[in-house]
Amino acid sequence: AVIEAMKMENILKAEQDGKVKKVSAAAGESLSVDQIIIEFE
């Protein structure tokens, strides 16, 4: 996943395979501190 913060892109890589259960944020949406973005099974 690529997360943009303060005009910087942060690339996040998973340590293991998994399936996305729920996406709680839309593209371009501003998020709160500690807000859940993605939930995995």
XYZ file of C-alpha atoms in Angstrom:
41
model
C 0.000 0.000 0.000
C 1.125 3.549 -0.594
C 0.083 6.055 2.075
C 0.585 9.766 1.428
C 1.301 12.023 4.422
C 2.629 15.576 4.401
C 3.110 15.312 0.606
C 5.412 12.300 1.132
C 4.558 8.777 -0.042
C 5.132 5.940 2.427
C 5.265 2.423 0.986
C 3.979 -0.257 3.366
C 4.822 -3.905 2.668
C 3.069 -6.867 4.271
C 5.147 -9.395 6.191
C 2.810 -12.213 5.116
C 0.009 -13.000 2.662
C -3.544 -12.132 3.624
C -6.947 -10.999 2.399
C -8.423 -7.545 2.880
C -11.610 -7.779 4.959
C -12.636 -4.104 4.929
C -11.376 -0.764 3.583
C -12.513 2.030 5.908
C -11.157 5.039 4.023
C -11.739 6.415 0.541
C -8.960 7.596 -1.780
C -8.064 11.211 -0.996
C -9.890 11.193 2.348
C -8.240 12.922 5.330
C -7.805 10.567 8.280
C -7.656 11.036 12.037
C -4.768 9.898 14.230
C -5.062 6.144 14.936
C -7.976 5.754 12.479
C -8.220 2.241 11.036
C -7.644 2.286 7.268
C -7.713 -1.403 6.306
C -8.782 -4.550 8.176
C -7.414 -7.990 7.255
C -8.887 -11.475 7.786
